[in-house]
Amino acid sequence: MATQAIVALKHPDRAKTRLSAKLTAQSRRELYFRMAEHVLKTLLRTESIASVAVATASDEVASFARGMGATAIDLYVDLGTRAAYQQAIAIHRPSGELLLINGDLPFLQPEDVETMACDRDDVVIAPDRHGRGTNALWCRTAGMVEPLFGENSFKRHCAAARAMGVTPRIVRRLGLGFDVDDPQDLELIGHRDVARPSLLS
Ligand SMILES: Nc1nc2c(ncn2[C@@H]2O[C@H](COP(=O)(O)OP(=O)(O)OP(=O)(O)O)[C@@H](O)[C@H]2O)c(=O)[nH]1
Ligand SMILES: O=C(O)[C@H](O)COP(=O)(O)O
């Protein structure tokens, strides 16, 4: 199997704004790069991932991605996660298996990615742990489900798959479900019991 992965990464100076009440701009930048590095490294060492591309409008992030061994898909402007993935697909024209995955998943492990990219299904969706957003979307062929990220995108991606006659497989795992959006997520990172399955229900 050979899945192409695309990671959307916003301009670092405008990322993680919901953490502004708790973290300075400098700390938010550091957290952003730490998480992005973790996600890229994880993807790069996952066997079923053939290539990793970062979709970004930031030259700094593009260089960072290339320095790590990923490629960069240069976007013109940040218009949100949905637009970033849609533009990246339009520019990059991936064929075959495609994984769209966010760059703010601090617990992501290769096994999580392997679980998504296994052989049996056409569409696999990893919701955030609240069951609202989508943190990763895998399709057997690019274009099978249009990226519809944004608020409550999990329901939308499920409906979009069903509209194509496909029953999506849903993957709920800590590594895929735990994204860092708000101050409560930051507090949980520090706690070992973050791995409790109850957080994923
Ligand atoms: N290229 C690109 N990536 C984006 C954009 N918006 C979000 N992302 C990425 O999509 C993923 C999920 O983003 P969010 O959880 O909304 O993160 P965020 O926008 O930094 O958070 P807030 O500023 O707090 O809303 C992260 O990897 C972001 O870097 C965008 O406009 N362009
Ligand atoms: O569904 C989405 O668009 C992504 O998961 C981003 O959602 P978030 O802003 O809740 O992380």
PDB file of C-alpha atoms in Angstrom, residues 27-192:
ATOM      1  CA  SER A  27       4.758  29.906  23.133  1.00  0.00           C
ATOM      2  CA  ARG A  28       1.990  29.287  20.628  1.00  0.00           C
ATOM      3  CA  ARG A  29       4.542  29.321  17.806  1.00  0.00           C
ATOM      4  CA  GLU A  30       6.738  26.857  19.687  1.00  0.00           C
ATOM      5  CA  LEU A  31       3.819  24.553  20.401  1.00  0.00           C
ATOM      6  CA  TYR A  32       2.706  24.764  16.762  1.00  0.00           C
ATOM      7  CA  PHE A  33       6.154  23.768  15.462  1.00  0.00           C
ATOM      8  CA  ARG A  34       6.598  21.021  18.061  1.00  0.00           C
ATOM      9  CA  MET A  35       3.285  19.448  17.087  1.00  0.00           C
ATOM     10  CA  ALA A  36       3.917  19.888  13.355  1.00  0.00           C
ATOM     11  CA  GLU A  37       7.346  18.284  13.712  1.00  0.00           C
ATOM     12  CA  HIS A  38       5.841  15.397  15.645  1.00  0.00           C
ATOM     13  CA  VAL A  39       3.133  14.767  13.039  1.00  0.00           C
ATOM     14  CA  LEU A  40       5.577  14.978  10.109  1.00  0.00           C
ATOM     15  CA  LYS A  41       8.126  12.690  11.782  1.00  0.00           C
ATOM     16  CA  THR A  42       5.399  10.188  12.605  1.00  0.00           C
ATOM     17  CA  LEU A  43       4.096  10.139   9.038  1.00  0.00           C
ATOM     18  CA  LEU A  44       7.595   9.887   7.604  1.00  0.00           C
ATOM     19  CA  ARG A  45       8.291   6.758   9.620  1.00  0.00           C
ATOM     20  CA  THR A  46       4.945   5.092   8.924  1.00  0.00           C
ATOM     21  CA  GLU A  47       5.419   2.211   6.533  1.00  0.00           C
ATOM     22  CA  SER A  48       2.228   2.629   4.510  1.00  0.00           C
ATOM     23  CA  ILE A  49       2.880   6.318   3.866  1.00  0.00           C
ATOM     24  CA  ALA A  50       4.685   6.740   0.564  1.00  0.00           C
ATOM     25  CA  SER A  51       5.047  10.522   0.633  1.00  0.00           C
ATOM     26  CA  VAL A  52       4.289  13.445   2.915  1.00  0.00           C
ATOM     27  CA  ALA A  53       3.383  16.914   1.665  1.00  0.00           C
ATOM     28  CA  VAL A  54       2.667  20.049   3.668  1.00  0.00           C
ATOM     29  CA  ALA A  55       0.060  22.462   2.321  1.00  0.00           C
ATOM     30  CA  THR A  56       0.973  25.930   3.500  1.00  0.00           C
ATOM     31  CA  ALA A  57       0.984  29.587   2.546  1.00  0.00           C
ATOM     32  CA  SER A  58       4.002  30.226   4.777  1.00  0.00           C
ATOM     33  CA  ASP A  59       7.515  30.189   3.257  1.00  0.00           C
ATOM     34  CA  GLU A  60       8.915  29.465   6.706  1.00  0.00           C
ATOM     35  CA  VAL A  61       6.721  26.392   7.118  1.00  0.00           C
ATOM     36  CA  ALA A  62       7.475  25.246   3.567  1.00  0.00           C
ATOM     37  CA  SER A  63      11.239  25.348   4.336  1.00  0.00           C
ATOM     38  CA  PHE A  64      10.675  23.622   7.661  1.00  0.00           C
ATOM     39  CA  ALA A  65       8.734  20.850   5.893  1.00  0.00           C
ATOM     40  CA  ARG A  66      11.390  20.385   3.205  1.00  0.00           C
ATOM     41  CA  GLY A  67      14.092  20.320   5.880  1.00  0.00           C
ATOM     42  CA  MET A  68      12.307  17.381   7.487  1.00  0.00           C
ATOM     43  CA  GLY A  69      12.037  15.383   4.283  1.00  0.00           C
ATOM     44  CA  ALA A  70       8.479  16.290   3.313  1.00  0.00           C
ATOM     45  CA  THR A  71       7.529  18.244   0.200  1.00  0.00           C
ATOM     46  CA  ALA A  72       5.711  21.558   0.294  1.00  0.00           C
ATOM     47  CA  ILE A  73       2.587  22.497  -1.624  1.00  0.00           C
ATOM     48  CA  ASP A  74       2.662  26.272  -1.832  1.00  0.00           C
ATOM     49  CA  LEU A  75      -0.702  27.889  -1.204  1.00  0.00           C
ATOM     50  CA  TYR A  76      -1.328  31.589  -1.774  1.00  0.00           C
ATOM     51  CA  VAL A  77      -3.338  32.459   1.287  1.00  0.00           C
ATOM     52  CA  ASP A  78      -4.852  30.940   4.422  1.00  0.00           C
ATOM     53  CA  LEU A  79      -8.574  30.477   3.953  1.00  0.00           C
ATOM     54  CA  GLY A  80      -9.147  27.745   6.527  1.00  0.00           C
ATOM     55  CA  THR A  81      -8.534  23.997   6.701  1.00  0.00           C
ATOM     56  CA  ARG A  82     -11.137  23.059   4.106  1.00  0.00           C
ATOM     57  CA  ALA A  83      -9.779  25.449   1.503  1.00  0.00           C
ATOM     58  CA  ALA A  84      -6.195  24.400   2.284  1.00  0.00           C
ATOM     59  CA  TYR A  85      -6.904  20.739   1.526  1.00  0.00           C
ATOM     60  CA  GLN A  86      -9.062  21.554  -1.498  1.00  0.00           C
ATOM     61  CA  GLN A  87      -6.351  23.834  -2.949  1.00  0.00           C
ATOM     62  CA  ALA A  88      -3.629  21.309  -2.150  1.00  0.00           C
ATOM     63  CA  ILE A  89      -5.501  18.598  -4.078  1.00  0.00           C
ATOM     64  CA  ALA A  90      -6.085  20.954  -7.008  1.00  0.00           C
ATOM     65  CA  ILE A  91      -2.370  21.829  -7.148  1.00  0.00           C
ATOM     66  CA  HIS A  92      -0.801  18.491  -6.220  1.00  0.00           C
ATOM     67  CA  ARG A  93      -3.294  16.240  -8.093  1.00  0.00           C
ATOM     68  CA  PRO A  94      -2.701  13.146  -5.973  1.00  0.00           C
ATOM     69  CA  SER A  95      -3.808   9.828  -7.418  1.00  0.00           C
ATOM     70  CA  GLY A  96      -4.466   6.692  -5.429  1.00  0.00           C
ATOM     71  CA  GLU A  97      -4.707   6.497  -1.664  1.00  0.00           C
ATOM     72  CA  LEU A  98      -4.796   9.850   0.055  1.00  0.00           C
ATOM     73  CA  LEU A  99      -4.604  10.819   3.731  1.00  0.00           C
ATOM     74  CA  LEU A 100      -5.495  14.349   4.775  1.00  0.00           C
ATOM     75  CA  ILE A 101      -4.305  14.865   8.349  1.00  0.00           C
ATOM     76  CA  ASN A 102      -4.048  17.855  10.625  1.00  0.00           C
ATOM     77  CA  GLY A 103      -0.765  18.992  12.125  1.00  0.00           C
ATOM     78  CA  ASP A 104      -1.867  19.438  15.745  1.00  0.00           C
ATOM     79  CA  LEU A 105      -2.006  15.837  16.978  1.00  0.00           C
ATOM     80  CA  PRO A 106       0.599  15.513  19.756  1.00  0.00           C
ATOM     81  CA  PHE A 107      -0.103  11.836  20.488  1.00  0.00           C
ATOM     82  CA  LEU A 108      -0.135  10.566  16.910  1.00  0.00           C
ATOM     83  CA  GLN A 109       1.756   7.285  16.423  1.00  0.00           C
ATOM     84  CA  PRO A 110       2.534   5.260  13.278  1.00  0.00           C
ATOM     85  CA  GLU A 111       0.052   2.571  14.430  1.00  0.00           C
ATOM     86  CA  ASP A 112      -2.734   5.170  14.301  1.00  0.00           C
ATOM     87  CA  VAL A 113      -1.854   6.004  10.738  1.00  0.00           C
ATOM     88  CA  GLU A 114      -1.555   2.326   9.780  1.00  0.00           C
ATOM     89  CA  THR A 115      -5.017   1.742  11.222  1.00  0.00           C
ATOM     90  CA  MET A 116      -6.442   4.325   8.851  1.00  0.00           C
ATOM     91  CA  ALA A 117      -4.534   3.226   5.786  1.00  0.00           C
ATOM     92  CA  CYS A 118      -5.399  -0.459   5.870  1.00  0.00           C
ATOM     93  CA  ASP A 119      -6.657  -2.369   2.927  1.00  0.00           C
ATOM     94  CA  ARG A 120     -10.334  -3.017   3.517  1.00  0.00           C
ATOM     95  CA  ASP A 121     -12.211   0.230   3.163  1.00  0.00           C
ATOM     96  CA  ASP A 122     -12.770   3.034   0.696  1.00  0.00           C
ATOM     97  CA  VAL A 123     -13.171   5.896   3.150  1.00  0.00           C
ATOM     98  CA  VAL A 124     -11.848   6.135   6.715  1.00  0.00           C
ATOM     99  CA  ILE A 125     -12.610   9.061   8.998  1.00  0.00           C
ATOM    100  CA  ALA A 126     -10.926   9.956  12.292  1.00  0.00           C
ATOM    101  CA  PRO A 127     -13.077  12.424  14.238  1.00  0.00           C
ATOM    102  CA  ASP A 128     -11.739  14.556  17.044  1.00  0.00           C
ATOM    103  CA  ARG A 129     -12.405  13.066  20.464  1.00  0.00           C
ATOM    104  CA  HIS A 130     -15.551  15.166  20.870  1.00  0.00           C
ATOM    105  CA  GLY A 131     -16.991  13.660  17.691  1.00  0.00           C
ATOM    106  CA  ARG A 132     -17.359  17.087  16.099  1.00  0.00           C
ATOM    107  CA  GLY A 133     -14.400  17.877  13.860  1.00  0.00           C
ATOM    108  CA  THR A 134     -12.332  15.655  11.584  1.00  0.00           C
ATOM    109  CA  ASN A 135      -8.643  15.218  12.340  1.00  0.00           C
ATOM    110  CA  ALA A 136      -7.842  12.835   9.495  1.00  0.00           C
ATOM    111  CA  LEU A 137      -9.588  11.601   6.371  1.00  0.00           C
ATOM    112  CA  TRP A 138      -8.350   8.697   4.247  1.00  0.00           C
ATOM    113  CA  CYS A 139      -9.709   7.796   0.811  1.00  0.00           C
ATOM    114  CA  ARG A 140      -8.800   4.884  -1.423  1.00  0.00           C
ATOM    115  CA  THR A 141      -8.722   7.293  -4.337  1.00  0.00           C
ATOM    116  CA  ALA A 142      -8.348  11.041  -4.059  1.00  0.00           C
ATOM    117  CA  GLY A 143     -11.626  12.748  -4.870  1.00  0.00           C
ATOM    118  CA  MET A 144     -13.779   9.965  -3.441  1.00  0.00           C
ATOM    119  CA  VAL A 145     -14.862  12.355  -0.684  1.00  0.00           C
ATOM    120  CA  GLU A 146     -14.415  16.085  -1.036  1.00  0.00           C
ATOM    121  CA  PRO A 147     -12.615  17.608   1.972  1.00  0.00           C
ATOM    122  CA  LEU A 148     -15.321  19.427   3.923  1.00  0.00           C
ATOM    123  CA  PHE A 149     -13.319  20.374   7.023  1.00  0.00           C
ATOM    124  CA  GLY A 150     -14.588  23.140   9.305  1.00  0.00           C
ATOM    125  CA  GLU A 151     -16.974  23.189  12.230  1.00  0.00           C
ATOM    126  CA  ASN A 152     -18.788  19.851  12.735  1.00  0.00           C
ATOM    127  CA  SER A 153     -17.040  18.359   9.734  1.00  0.00           C
ATOM    128  CA  PHE A 154     -17.242  14.794  11.030  1.00  0.00           C
ATOM    129  CA  LYS A 155     -20.962  14.526  10.257  1.00  0.00           C
ATOM    130  CA  ARG A 156     -20.424  16.179   6.896  1.00  0.00           C
ATOM    131  CA  HIS A 157     -17.657  13.795   5.872  1.00  0.00           C
ATOM    132  CA  CYS A 158     -19.793  10.786   6.886  1.00  0.00           C
ATOM    133  CA  ALA A 159     -22.719  12.126   4.870  1.00  0.00           C
ATOM    134  CA  ALA A 160     -20.489  12.885   1.885  1.00  0.00           C
ATOM    135  CA  ALA A 161     -19.146   9.326   1.885  1.00  0.00           C
ATOM    136  CA  ARG A 162     -22.634   7.858   2.123  1.00  0.00           C
ATOM    137  CA  ALA A 163     -23.768  10.080  -0.729  1.00  0.00           C
ATOM    138  CA  MET A 164     -21.077   8.337  -2.799  1.00  0.00           C
ATOM    139  CA  GLY A 165     -22.517   4.955  -1.795  1.00  0.00           C
ATOM    140  CA  VAL A 166     -19.681   4.275   0.650  1.00  0.00           C
ATOM    141  CA  THR A 167     -20.020   3.335   4.321  1.00  0.00           C
ATOM    142  CA  PRO A 168     -17.074   5.048   5.983  1.00  0.00           C
ATOM    143  CA  ARG A 169     -15.010   3.290   8.622  1.00  0.00           C
ATOM    144  CA  ILE A 170     -14.705   5.442  11.722  1.00  0.00           C
ATOM    145  CA  VAL A 171     -11.459   5.301  13.691  1.00  0.00           C
ATOM    146  CA  ARG A 172     -11.460   6.549  17.270  1.00  0.00           C
ATOM    147  CA  ARG A 173      -7.983   6.475  18.795  1.00  0.00           C
ATOM    148  CA  LEU A 174      -6.229   8.834  21.137  1.00  0.00           C
ATOM    149  CA  GLY A 175      -3.466   9.645  18.671  1.00  0.00           C
ATOM    150  CA  LEU A 176      -5.951  10.669  16.018  1.00  0.00           C
ATOM    151  CA  GLY A 177      -8.661  12.090  18.247  1.00  0.00           C
ATOM    152  CA  PHE A 178      -6.646  14.362  20.494  1.00  0.00           C
ATOM    153  CA  ASP A 179      -6.022  17.700  18.777  1.00  0.00           C
ATOM    154  CA  VAL A 180      -4.993  20.813  20.651  1.00  0.00           C
ATOM    155  CA  ASP A 181      -7.602  23.516  20.241  1.00  0.00           C
ATOM    156  CA  ASP A 182      -8.307  25.183  23.555  1.00  0.00           C
ATOM    157  CA  PRO A 183      -6.822  25.698  27.031  1.00  0.00           C
ATOM    158  CA  GLN A 184      -8.507  22.564  28.361  1.00  0.00           C
ATOM    159  CA  ASP A 185      -6.632  20.461  25.793  1.00  0.00           C
ATOM    160  CA  LEU A 186      -3.380  22.037  26.978  1.00  0.00           C
ATOM    161  CA  GLU A 187      -4.129  21.073  30.565  1.00  0.00           C
ATOM    162  CA  LEU A 188      -4.910  17.499  29.529  1.00  0.00           C
ATOM    163  CA  ILE A 189      -1.596  17.130  27.698  1.00  0.00           C
ATOM    164  CA  GLY A 190       0.130  17.350  31.040  1.00  0.00           C
ATOM    165  CA  HIS A 191      -1.872  14.532  32.564  1.00  0.00           C
ATOM    166  CA  ARG A 192      -0.961  10.908  32.113  1.00  0.00           C
TER     167      ARG A 192
END
